[in-house]
Coordinates of C-alpha atoms in Angstrom, one line a residue:
Chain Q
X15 CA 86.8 -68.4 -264.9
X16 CA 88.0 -71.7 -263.2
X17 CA 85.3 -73.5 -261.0
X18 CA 86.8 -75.8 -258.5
X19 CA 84.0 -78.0 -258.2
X20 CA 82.7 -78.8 -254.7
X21 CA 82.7 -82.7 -255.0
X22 CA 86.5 -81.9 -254.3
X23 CA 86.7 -82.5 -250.6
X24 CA 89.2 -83.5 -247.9
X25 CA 88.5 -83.2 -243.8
X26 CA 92.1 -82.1 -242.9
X27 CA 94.4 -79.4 -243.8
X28 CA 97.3 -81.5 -244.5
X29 CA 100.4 -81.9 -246.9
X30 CA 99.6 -85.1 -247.8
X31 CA 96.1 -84.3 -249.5
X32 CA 96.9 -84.5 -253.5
X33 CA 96.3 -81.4 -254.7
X34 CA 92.9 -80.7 -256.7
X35 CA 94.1 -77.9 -258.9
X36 CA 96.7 -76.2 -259.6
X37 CA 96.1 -72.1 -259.4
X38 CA 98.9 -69.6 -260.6
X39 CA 99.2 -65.8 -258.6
X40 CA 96.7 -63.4 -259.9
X41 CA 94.6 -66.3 -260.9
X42 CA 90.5 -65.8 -260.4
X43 CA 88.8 -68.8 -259.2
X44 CA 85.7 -69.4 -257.8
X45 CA 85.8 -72.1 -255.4
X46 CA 82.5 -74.0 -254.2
X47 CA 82.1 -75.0 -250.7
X48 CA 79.6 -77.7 -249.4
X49 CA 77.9 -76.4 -246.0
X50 CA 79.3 -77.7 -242.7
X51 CA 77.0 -80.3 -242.5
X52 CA 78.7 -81.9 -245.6
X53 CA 76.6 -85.0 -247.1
X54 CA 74.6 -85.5 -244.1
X55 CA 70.7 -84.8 -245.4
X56 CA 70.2 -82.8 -243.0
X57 CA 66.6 -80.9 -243.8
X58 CA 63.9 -78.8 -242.2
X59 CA 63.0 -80.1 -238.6
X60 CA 66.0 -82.7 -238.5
X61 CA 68.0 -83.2 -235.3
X62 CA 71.8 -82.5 -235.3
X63 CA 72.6 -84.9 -232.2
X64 CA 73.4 -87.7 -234.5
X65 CA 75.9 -85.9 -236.5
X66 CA 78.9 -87.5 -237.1
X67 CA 81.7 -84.3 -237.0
X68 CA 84.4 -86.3 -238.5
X69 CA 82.3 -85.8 -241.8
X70 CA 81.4 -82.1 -241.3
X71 CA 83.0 -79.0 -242.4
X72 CA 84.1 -80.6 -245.4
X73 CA 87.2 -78.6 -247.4
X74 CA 86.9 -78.2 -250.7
X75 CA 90.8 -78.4 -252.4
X76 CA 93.9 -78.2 -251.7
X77 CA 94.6 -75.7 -254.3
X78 CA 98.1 -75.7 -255.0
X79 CA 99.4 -72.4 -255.6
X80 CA 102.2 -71.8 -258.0
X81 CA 105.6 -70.5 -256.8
X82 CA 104.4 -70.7 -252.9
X83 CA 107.7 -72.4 -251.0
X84 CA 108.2 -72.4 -247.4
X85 CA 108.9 -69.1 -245.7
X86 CA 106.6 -67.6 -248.2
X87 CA 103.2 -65.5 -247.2
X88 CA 100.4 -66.7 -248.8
X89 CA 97.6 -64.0 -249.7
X90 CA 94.1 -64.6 -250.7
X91 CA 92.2 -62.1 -251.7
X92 CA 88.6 -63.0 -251.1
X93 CA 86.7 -60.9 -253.9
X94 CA 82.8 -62.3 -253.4
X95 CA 80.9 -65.0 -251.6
X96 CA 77.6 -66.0 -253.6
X97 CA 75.8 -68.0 -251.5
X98 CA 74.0 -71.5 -252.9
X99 CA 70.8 -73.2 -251.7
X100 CA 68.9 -72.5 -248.5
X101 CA 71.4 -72.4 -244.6
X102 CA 70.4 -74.2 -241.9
X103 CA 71.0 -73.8 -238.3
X104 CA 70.3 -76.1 -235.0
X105 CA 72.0 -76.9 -231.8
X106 CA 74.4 -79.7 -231.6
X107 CA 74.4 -80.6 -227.8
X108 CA 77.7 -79.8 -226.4
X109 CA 79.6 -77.9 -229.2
X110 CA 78.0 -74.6 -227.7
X111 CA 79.3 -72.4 -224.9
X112 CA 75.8 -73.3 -222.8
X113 CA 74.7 -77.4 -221.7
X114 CA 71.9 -76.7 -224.7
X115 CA 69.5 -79.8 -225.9
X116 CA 69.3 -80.4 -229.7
X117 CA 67.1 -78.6 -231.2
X118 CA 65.4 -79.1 -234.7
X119 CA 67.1 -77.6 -237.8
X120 CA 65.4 -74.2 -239.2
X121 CA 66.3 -73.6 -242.8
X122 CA 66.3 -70.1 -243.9
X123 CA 66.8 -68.8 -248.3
X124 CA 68.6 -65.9 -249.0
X125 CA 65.9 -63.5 -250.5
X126 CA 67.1 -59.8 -251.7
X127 CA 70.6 -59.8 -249.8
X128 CA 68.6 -61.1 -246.5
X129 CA 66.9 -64.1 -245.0
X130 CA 63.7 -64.4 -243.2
X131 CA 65.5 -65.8 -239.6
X132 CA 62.8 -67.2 -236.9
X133 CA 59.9 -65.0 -235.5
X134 CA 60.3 -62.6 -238.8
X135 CA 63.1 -61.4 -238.5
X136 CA 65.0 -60.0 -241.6
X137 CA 68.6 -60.7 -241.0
X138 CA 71.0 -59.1 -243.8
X139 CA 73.3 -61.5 -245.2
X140 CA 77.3 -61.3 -244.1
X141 CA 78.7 -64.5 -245.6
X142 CA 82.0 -65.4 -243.9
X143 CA 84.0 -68.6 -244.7
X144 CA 84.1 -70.2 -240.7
X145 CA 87.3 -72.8 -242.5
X146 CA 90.1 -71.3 -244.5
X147 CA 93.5 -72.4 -244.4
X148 CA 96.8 -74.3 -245.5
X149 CA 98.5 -77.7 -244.7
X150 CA 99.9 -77.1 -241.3
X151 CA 103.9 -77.2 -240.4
X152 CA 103.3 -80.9 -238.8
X153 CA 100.5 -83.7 -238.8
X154 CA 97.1 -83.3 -240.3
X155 CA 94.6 -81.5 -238.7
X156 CA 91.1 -82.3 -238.8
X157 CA 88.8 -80.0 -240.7
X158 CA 87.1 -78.7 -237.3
X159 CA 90.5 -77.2 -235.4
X160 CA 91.6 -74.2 -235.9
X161 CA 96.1 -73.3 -235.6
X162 CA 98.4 -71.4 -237.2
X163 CA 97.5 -72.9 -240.3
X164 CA 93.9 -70.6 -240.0
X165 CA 91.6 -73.3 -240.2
X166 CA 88.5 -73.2 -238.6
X167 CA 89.0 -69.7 -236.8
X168 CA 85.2 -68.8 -237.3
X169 CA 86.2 -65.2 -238.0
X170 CA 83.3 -63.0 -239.9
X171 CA 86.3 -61.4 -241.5
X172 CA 87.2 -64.1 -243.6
X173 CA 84.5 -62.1 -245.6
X174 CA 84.5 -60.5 -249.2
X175 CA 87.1 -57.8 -249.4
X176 CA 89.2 -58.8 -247.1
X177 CA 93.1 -60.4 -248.0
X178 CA 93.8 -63.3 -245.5
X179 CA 97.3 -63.8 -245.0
X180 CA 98.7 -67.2 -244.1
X181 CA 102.4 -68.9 -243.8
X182 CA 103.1 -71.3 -246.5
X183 CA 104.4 -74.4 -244.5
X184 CA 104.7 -76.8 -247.3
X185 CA 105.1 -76.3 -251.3
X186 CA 102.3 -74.9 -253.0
X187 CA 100.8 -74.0 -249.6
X188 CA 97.7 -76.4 -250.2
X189 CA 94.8 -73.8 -249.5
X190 CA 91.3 -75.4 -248.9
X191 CA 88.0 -73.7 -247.3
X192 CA 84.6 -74.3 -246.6
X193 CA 81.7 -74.0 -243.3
X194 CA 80.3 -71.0 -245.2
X195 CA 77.5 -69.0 -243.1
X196 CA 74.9 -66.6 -243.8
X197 CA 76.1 -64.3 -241.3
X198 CA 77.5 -65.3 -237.7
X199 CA 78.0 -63.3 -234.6
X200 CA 81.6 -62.8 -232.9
X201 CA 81.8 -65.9 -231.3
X202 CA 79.7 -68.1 -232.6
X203 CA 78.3 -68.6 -229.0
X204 CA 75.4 -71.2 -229.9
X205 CA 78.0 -73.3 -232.2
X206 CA 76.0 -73.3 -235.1
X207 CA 75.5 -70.1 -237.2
X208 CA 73.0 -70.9 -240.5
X209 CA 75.5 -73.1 -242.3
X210 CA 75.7 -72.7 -246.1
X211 CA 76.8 -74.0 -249.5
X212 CA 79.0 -71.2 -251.5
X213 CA 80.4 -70.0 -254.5
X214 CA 84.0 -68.2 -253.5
X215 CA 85.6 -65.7 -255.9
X216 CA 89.5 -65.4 -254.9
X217 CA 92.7 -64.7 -256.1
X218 CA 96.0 -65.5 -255.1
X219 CA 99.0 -63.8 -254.5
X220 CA 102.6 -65.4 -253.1
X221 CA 104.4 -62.7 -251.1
X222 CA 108.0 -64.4 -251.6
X223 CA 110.5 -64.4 -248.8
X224 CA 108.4 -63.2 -246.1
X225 CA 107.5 -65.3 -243.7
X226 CA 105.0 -65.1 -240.7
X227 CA 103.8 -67.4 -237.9
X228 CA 100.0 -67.2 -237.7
X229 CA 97.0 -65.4 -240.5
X230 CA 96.7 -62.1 -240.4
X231 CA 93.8 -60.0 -242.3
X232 CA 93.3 -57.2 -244.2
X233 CA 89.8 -56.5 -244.3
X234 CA 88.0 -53.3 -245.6
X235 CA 88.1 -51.6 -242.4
X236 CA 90.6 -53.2 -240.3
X237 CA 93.8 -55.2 -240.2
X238 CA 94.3 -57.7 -237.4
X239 CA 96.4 -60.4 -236.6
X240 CA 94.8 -63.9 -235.5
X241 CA 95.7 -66.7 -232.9
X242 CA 94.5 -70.3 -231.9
X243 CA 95.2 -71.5 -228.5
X244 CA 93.9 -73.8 -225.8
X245 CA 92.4 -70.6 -223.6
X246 CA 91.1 -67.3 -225.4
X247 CA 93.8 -65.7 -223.0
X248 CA 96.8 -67.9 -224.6
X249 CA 95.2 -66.6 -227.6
X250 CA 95.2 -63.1 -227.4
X251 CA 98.7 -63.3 -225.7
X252 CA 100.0 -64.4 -228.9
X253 CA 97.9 -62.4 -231.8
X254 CA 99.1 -59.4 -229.3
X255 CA 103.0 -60.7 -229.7
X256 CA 102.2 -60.7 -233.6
X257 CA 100.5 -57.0 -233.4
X258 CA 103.5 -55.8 -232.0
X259 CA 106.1 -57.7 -234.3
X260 CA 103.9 -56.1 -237.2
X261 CA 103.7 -52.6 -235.5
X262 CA 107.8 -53.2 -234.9
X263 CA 108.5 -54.6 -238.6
X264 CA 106.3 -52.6 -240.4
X265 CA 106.1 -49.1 -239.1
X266 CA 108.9 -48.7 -237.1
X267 CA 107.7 -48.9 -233.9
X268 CA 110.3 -49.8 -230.8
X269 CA 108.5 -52.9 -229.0
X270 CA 108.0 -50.9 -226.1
X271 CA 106.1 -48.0 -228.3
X272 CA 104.3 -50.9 -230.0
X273 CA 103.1 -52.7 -226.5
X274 CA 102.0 -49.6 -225.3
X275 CA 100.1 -48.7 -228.5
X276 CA 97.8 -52.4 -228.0
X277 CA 96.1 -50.6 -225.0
X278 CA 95.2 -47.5 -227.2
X279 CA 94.0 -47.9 -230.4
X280 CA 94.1 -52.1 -231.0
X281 CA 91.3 -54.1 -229.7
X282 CA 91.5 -58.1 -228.3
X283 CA 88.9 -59.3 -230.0
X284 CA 86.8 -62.8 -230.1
X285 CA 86.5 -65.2 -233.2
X286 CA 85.3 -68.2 -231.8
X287 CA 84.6 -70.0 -228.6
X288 CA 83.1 -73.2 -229.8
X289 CA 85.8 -75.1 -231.6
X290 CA 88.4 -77.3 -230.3
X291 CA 90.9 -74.8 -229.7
X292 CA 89.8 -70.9 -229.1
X293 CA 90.3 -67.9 -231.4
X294 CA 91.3 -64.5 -230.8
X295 CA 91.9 -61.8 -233.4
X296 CA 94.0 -58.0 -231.8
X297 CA 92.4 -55.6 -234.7
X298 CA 93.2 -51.9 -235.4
X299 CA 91.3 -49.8 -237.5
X300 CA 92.7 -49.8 -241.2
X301 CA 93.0 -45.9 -242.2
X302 CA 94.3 -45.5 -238.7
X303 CA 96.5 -48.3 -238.9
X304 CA 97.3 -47.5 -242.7
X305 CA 98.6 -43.5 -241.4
X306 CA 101.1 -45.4 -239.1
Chain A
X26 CA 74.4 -28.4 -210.2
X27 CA 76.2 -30.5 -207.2
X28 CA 79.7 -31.3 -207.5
X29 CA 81.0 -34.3 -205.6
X30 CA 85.1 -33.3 -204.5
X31 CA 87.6 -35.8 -206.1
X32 CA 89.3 -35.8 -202.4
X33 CA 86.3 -38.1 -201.4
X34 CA 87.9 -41.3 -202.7
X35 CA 87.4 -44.9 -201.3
X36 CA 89.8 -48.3 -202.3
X37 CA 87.2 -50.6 -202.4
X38 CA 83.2 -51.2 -203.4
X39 CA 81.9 -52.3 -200.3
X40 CA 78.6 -51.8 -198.4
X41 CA 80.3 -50.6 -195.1
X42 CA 81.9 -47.1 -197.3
X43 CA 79.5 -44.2 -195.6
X44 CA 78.3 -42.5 -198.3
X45 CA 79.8 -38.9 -199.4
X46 CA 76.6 -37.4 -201.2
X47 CA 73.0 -38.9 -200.7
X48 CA 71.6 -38.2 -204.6
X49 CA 68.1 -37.9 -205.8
X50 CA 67.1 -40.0 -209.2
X51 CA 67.0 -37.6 -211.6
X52 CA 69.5 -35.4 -210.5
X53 CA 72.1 -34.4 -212.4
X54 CA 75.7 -34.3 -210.7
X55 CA 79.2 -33.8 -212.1
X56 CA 81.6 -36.4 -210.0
X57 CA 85.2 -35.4 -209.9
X58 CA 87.8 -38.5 -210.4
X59 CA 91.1 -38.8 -209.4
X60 CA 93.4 -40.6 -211.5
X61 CA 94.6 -44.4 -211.8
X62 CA 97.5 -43.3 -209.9
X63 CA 95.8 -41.8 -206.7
X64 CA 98.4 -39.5 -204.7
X65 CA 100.9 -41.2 -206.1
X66 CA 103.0 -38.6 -207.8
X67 CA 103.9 -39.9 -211.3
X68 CA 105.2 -37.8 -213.6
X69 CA 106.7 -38.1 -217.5
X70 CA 109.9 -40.4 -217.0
X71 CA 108.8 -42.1 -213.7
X72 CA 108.6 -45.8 -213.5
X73 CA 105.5 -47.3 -212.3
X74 CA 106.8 -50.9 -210.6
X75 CA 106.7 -49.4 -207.3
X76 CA 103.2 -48.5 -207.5
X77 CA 101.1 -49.3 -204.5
X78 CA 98.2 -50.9 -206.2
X79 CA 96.6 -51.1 -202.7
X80 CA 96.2 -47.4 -203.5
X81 CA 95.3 -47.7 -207.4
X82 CA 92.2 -46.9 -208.8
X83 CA 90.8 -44.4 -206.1
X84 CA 87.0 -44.6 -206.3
X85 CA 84.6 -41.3 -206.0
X86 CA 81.7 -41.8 -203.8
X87 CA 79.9 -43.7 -202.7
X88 CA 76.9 -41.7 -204.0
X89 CA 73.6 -43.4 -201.9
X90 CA 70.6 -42.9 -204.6
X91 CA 67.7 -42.2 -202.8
X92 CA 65.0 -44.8 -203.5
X93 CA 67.5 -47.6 -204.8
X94 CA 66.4 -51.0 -202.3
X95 CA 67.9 -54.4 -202.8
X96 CA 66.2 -56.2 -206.0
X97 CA 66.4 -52.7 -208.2
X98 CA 68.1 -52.1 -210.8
X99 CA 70.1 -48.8 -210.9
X100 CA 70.8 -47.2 -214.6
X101 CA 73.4 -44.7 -214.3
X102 CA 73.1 -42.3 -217.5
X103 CA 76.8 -41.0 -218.1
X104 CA 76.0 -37.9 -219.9
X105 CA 79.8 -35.9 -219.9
X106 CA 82.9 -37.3 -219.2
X107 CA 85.2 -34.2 -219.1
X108 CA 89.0 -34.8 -219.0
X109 CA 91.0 -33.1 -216.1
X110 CA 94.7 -32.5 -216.6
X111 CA 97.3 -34.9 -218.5
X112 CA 97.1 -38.4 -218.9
X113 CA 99.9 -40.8 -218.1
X114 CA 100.9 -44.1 -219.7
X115 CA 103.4 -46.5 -218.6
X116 CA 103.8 -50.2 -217.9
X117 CA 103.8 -52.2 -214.7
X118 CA 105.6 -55.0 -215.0
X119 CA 103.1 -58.5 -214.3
X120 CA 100.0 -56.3 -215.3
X121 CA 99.5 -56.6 -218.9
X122 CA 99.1 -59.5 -221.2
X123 CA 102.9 -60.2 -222.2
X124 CA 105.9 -60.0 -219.6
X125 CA 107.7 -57.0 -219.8
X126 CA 109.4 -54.3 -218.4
X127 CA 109.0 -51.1 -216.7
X128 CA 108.8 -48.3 -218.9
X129 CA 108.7 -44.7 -218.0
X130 CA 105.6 -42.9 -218.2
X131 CA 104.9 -40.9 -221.3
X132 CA 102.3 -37.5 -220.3
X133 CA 99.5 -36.8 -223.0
X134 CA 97.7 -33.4 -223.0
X135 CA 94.4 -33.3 -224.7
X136 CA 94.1 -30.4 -227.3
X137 CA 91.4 -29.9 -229.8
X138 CA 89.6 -33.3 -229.0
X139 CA 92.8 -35.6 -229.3
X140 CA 96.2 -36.4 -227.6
X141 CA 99.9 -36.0 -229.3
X142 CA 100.8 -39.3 -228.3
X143 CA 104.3 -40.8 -229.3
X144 CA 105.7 -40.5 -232.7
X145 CA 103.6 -37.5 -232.9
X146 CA 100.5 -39.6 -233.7
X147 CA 97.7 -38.0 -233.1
X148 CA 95.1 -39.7 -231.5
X149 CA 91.4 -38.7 -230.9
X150 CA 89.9 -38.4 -227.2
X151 CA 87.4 -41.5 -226.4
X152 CA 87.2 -41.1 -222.3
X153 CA 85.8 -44.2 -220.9
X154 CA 85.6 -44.9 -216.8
X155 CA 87.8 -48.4 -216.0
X156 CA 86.2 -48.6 -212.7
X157 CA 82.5 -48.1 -212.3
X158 CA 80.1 -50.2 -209.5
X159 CA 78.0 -50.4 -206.5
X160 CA 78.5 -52.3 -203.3
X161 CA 78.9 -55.9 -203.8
X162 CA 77.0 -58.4 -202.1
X163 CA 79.1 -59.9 -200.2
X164 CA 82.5 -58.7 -198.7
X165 CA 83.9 -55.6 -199.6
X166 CA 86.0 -56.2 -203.1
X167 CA 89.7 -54.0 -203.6
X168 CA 89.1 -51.5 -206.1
X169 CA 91.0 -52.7 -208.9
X170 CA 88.5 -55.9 -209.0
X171 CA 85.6 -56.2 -211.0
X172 CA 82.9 -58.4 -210.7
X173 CA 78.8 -58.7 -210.8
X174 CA 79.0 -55.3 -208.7
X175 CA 80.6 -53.9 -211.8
X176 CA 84.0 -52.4 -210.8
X177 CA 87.0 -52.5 -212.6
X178 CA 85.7 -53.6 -215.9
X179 CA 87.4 -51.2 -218.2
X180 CA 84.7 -51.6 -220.8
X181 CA 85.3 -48.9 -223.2
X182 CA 81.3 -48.7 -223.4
X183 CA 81.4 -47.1 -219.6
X184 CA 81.3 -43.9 -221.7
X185 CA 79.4 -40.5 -222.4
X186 CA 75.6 -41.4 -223.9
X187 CA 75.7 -44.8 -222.0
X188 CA 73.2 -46.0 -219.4
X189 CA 75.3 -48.5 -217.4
X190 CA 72.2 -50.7 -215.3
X191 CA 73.6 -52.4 -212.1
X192 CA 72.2 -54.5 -210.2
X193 CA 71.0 -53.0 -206.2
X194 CA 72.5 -54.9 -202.9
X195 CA 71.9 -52.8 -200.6
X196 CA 70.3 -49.2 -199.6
X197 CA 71.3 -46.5 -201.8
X198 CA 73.3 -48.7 -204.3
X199 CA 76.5 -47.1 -203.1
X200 CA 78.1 -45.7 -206.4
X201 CA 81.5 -45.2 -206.9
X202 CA 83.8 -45.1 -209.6
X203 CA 86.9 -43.9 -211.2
X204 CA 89.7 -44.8 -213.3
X205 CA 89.1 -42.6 -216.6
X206 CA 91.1 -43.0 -219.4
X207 CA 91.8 -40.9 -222.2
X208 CA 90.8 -43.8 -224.3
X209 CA 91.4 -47.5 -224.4
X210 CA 91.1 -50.4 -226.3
X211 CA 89.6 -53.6 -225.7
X212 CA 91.4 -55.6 -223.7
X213 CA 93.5 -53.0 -221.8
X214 CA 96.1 -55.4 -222.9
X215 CA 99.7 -54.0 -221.7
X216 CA 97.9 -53.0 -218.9
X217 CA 97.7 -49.6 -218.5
X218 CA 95.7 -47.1 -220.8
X219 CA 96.3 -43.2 -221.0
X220 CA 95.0 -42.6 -217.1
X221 CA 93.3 -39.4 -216.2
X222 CA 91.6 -37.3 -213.7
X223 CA 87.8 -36.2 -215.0
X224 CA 84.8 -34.9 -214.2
X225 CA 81.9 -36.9 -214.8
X226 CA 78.3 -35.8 -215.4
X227 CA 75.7 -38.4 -214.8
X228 CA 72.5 -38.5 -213.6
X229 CA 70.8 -41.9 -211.8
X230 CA 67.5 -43.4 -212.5
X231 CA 66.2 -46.2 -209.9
X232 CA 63.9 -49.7 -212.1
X233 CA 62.2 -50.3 -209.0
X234 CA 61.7 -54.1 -208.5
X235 CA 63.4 -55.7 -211.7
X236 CA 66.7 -57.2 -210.7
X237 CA 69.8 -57.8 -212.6
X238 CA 72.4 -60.3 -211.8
X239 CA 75.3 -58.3 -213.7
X240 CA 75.7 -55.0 -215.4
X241 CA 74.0 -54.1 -218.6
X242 CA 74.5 -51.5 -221.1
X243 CA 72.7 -49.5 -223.6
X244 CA 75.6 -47.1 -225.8
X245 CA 74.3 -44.7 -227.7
X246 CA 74.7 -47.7 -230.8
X247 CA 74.8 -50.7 -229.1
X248 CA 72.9 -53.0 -226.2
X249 CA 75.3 -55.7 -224.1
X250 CA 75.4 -58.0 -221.1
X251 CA 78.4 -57.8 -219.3
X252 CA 80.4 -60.4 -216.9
X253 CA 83.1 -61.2 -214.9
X254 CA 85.1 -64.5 -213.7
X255 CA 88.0 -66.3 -213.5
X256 CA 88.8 -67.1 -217.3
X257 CA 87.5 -65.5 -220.3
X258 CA 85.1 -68.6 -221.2
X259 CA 83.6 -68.4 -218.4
X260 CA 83.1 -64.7 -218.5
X261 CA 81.8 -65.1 -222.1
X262 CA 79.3 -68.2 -221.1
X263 CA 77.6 -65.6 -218.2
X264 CA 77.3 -62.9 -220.5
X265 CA 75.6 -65.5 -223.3
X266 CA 73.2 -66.3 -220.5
X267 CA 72.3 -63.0 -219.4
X268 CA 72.0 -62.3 -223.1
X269 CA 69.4 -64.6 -223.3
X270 CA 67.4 -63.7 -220.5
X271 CA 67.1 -60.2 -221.7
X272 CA 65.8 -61.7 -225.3
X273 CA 63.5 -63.7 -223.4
X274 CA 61.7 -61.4 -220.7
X275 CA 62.0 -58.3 -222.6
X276 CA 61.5 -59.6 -226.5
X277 CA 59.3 -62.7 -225.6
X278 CA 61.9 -65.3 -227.6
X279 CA 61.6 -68.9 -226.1
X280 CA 64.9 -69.9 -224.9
X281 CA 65.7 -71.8 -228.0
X282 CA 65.4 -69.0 -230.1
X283 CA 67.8 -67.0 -228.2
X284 CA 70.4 -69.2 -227.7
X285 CA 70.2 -69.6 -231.6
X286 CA 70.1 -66.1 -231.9
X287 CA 73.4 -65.2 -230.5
X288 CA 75.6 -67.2 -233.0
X289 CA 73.6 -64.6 -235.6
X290 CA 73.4 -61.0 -234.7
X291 CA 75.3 -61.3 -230.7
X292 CA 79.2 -61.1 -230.7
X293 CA 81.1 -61.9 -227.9
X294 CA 83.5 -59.7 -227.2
X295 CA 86.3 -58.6 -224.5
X296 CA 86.4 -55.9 -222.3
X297 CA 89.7 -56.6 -220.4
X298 CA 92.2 -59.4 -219.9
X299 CA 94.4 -57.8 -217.4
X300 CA 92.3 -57.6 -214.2
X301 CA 92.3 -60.0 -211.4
X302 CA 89.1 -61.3 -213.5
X303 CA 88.3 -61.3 -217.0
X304 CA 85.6 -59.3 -218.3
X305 CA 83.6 -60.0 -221.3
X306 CA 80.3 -58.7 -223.2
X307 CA 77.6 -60.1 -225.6
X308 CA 76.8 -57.5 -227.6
X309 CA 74.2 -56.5 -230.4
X310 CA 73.3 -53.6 -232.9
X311 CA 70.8 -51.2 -230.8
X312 CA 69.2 -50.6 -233.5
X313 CA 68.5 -54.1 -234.5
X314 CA 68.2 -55.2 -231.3
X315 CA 65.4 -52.1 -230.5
X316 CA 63.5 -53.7 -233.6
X317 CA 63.2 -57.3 -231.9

């Protein structure tokens, strides 16, 4: 299988990054991620407050995907996340939703599919990839935005088994990822979840001709459509507009049937409220959703 | 066991309602709501944009619990929510998240545990009370409001096998609520959910001397904090900090360790985006948060 190795870095999702491979539909790669906190050495008791976060979240690509052209949906089908080295978590002062000082980093290793977390406590592991995304319709975006390009959404359903769909702005969609974590809450309300290195398994596929306007995912249990927007409320305005178009497009629905369904059986949901823009996610449950 | 009449209906949480039942903690009494709709008579193919909110959301009670003094804590254990009649869904134009028309109202009649809602979909019951609070603080607050008194929070975790803790203003708590739905998803996001009569069985406990700022809730699988304001954020950044005050006086975490712990195992989520404030939870596995 092809290794993307993760020396191969950019901090933007843009279509000017060259390319560092070239990956054909149906292709298996496993792509490794550096942790958020890129080459900074950051280690056991360190402080975060000096970080500089131009130089975080680093994105390992752009793969270029064969036969993706604009108007195209791009799928990536994340098969497994193996996680690498120890994750480390600490509180960079002002990137959370509370006034919090710095606090010292604790490192935790994944041991039997869990990590020993402060005070004890066993925490199962839930990797979720916090960046994934294509070069964006306009200008580069740094690595720590999310858009309608994905980017850094911080959704714990960019997980293994789940198919994330993105638009395909430019030729060959130029998909990059990293800001693995160990697990991470809805939210990520502390702005820091214990930030990891990773192996990702995924495959490609190019859905030709149809064309959306923000990710959507099918994960094992739900399907949901995600927005980025200046106010969580912006946010779930528009993945609701999205729900409904799919609910329209794809089942059947009138847009009156499919509004009113978003206050039965969809939920407004939260991603992220840490990064420069907020996240919202409206997500129905997939067998549910699926008997449409 | 006592019945409290669905005729005895207030508009607003306020500490000047004279109660309608003085109830003893530990009793168990089945309170009769009225619809989202009051008196207002809406039937299948009625429009809703003449709607009287004024008179929306009519509010059983106030039940005075005997004991309940200002710094308690009253936990209300919802133990039945029984479904009275049809349910009615329609939109109000300005009320949901997206602008839209009237539509007329579509009737659902519960059968075997689940509506026939449109397209013949059938769609399980999951009764949940929008409006559930005590007597605010300060000035009396319109029903359809929610806030630290609780209210109009439409938190589908206001449901049977709950314990909804509020926080005590004044003598007797002054309970009210109302506002059942048939079921609803997060966010309440076109507005209006399928809105039924019930009766509810419940039974009130009063924590003497340990007072809350905002309403808590233990579901039968999950523990969360739950706040009100202006804009989601804000709700989201109360709820984190209430979060961590339960982890720290009832779990002995320092601060620190909370606040790190909610990026982990917390997830903010929404309960509703369409009320004159925002209402959000921070919300953990009961199980895993029982084991802390």
């Amino acid at each position: 299988m092809r290794r993307i190795d993760r020396s191969r870095v950019v901090f933007e999702y843009s279509s000017t990054s060259p390319p560092c491979a070239h990956v054909q539909p149906g292709e298996i790669v496993v792509v490794e991620t550096q942790w958020a906190y890129g080459d900074h050495p950051v280690q056991e008791g360190d402080r975060l407050s000096d970080l500089d976060t131009s130089r975080c979240d680093p994105l390992t690509g752009p793969l270029f995907v064969e036969g993706a052209t604009p108007g195209d949906t791009l799928a990536v089908h994340i098969l497994a996340i193996d996680l690498v080295g120890q994750g480390g978590q600490g509180i960079i002062p002002g990137l959370g939703v509370l006034p919090w000082d710095d606090l010292p980093v604790a490192m935790f290793t994944p041991r039997d599919g869990a990590i020993e977390w402060l005070r004890g406590i066993r925490i199962p592991i839930r990797p979720n990839l916090g960046c994934i995304g294509v070069a964006p319709a306009g200008d580069a975006i740094p690595s720590i935005w999310p858009g309608d390009h994905g980017g850094n959404t911080d959704n714990r359903y960019c997980c293994p088994g789940s198919i994330v769909y993105f638009p395909v702005f430019h030729e060959g969609a130029l998909l990059v990822m990293g800001d693995c974590h160990q697990m991470q809450g809805d939210g990520e309300l502390c702005g820091v979840a214990p930030e990891t290195a990773s192996d990702v398994t995924l495959r490609c596929e190019v859905i030709k001709g149809e064309a959306i306007q923000r990710p959507r995912i099918l994960a094992e249990s739900r399907f949901m459509t995600v927005a980025s927007a200046q106010t969580l409320e912006e946010a779930v305005r528009l993945a609701t507009a999205d729900f409904i178009d799919v609910l329209v497009t794809e089942k059947g629905f009138t847009p009156d049937e499919a509004y009113l369904m978003t206050a039965v059986e969809a939920h407004a949901e939260i991603c992220q409220v840490v990064d420069p823009l907020m996240t919202a996610r409206v997500a129905m449950d997939r067998a549910f959703f699926e008997a449409l």
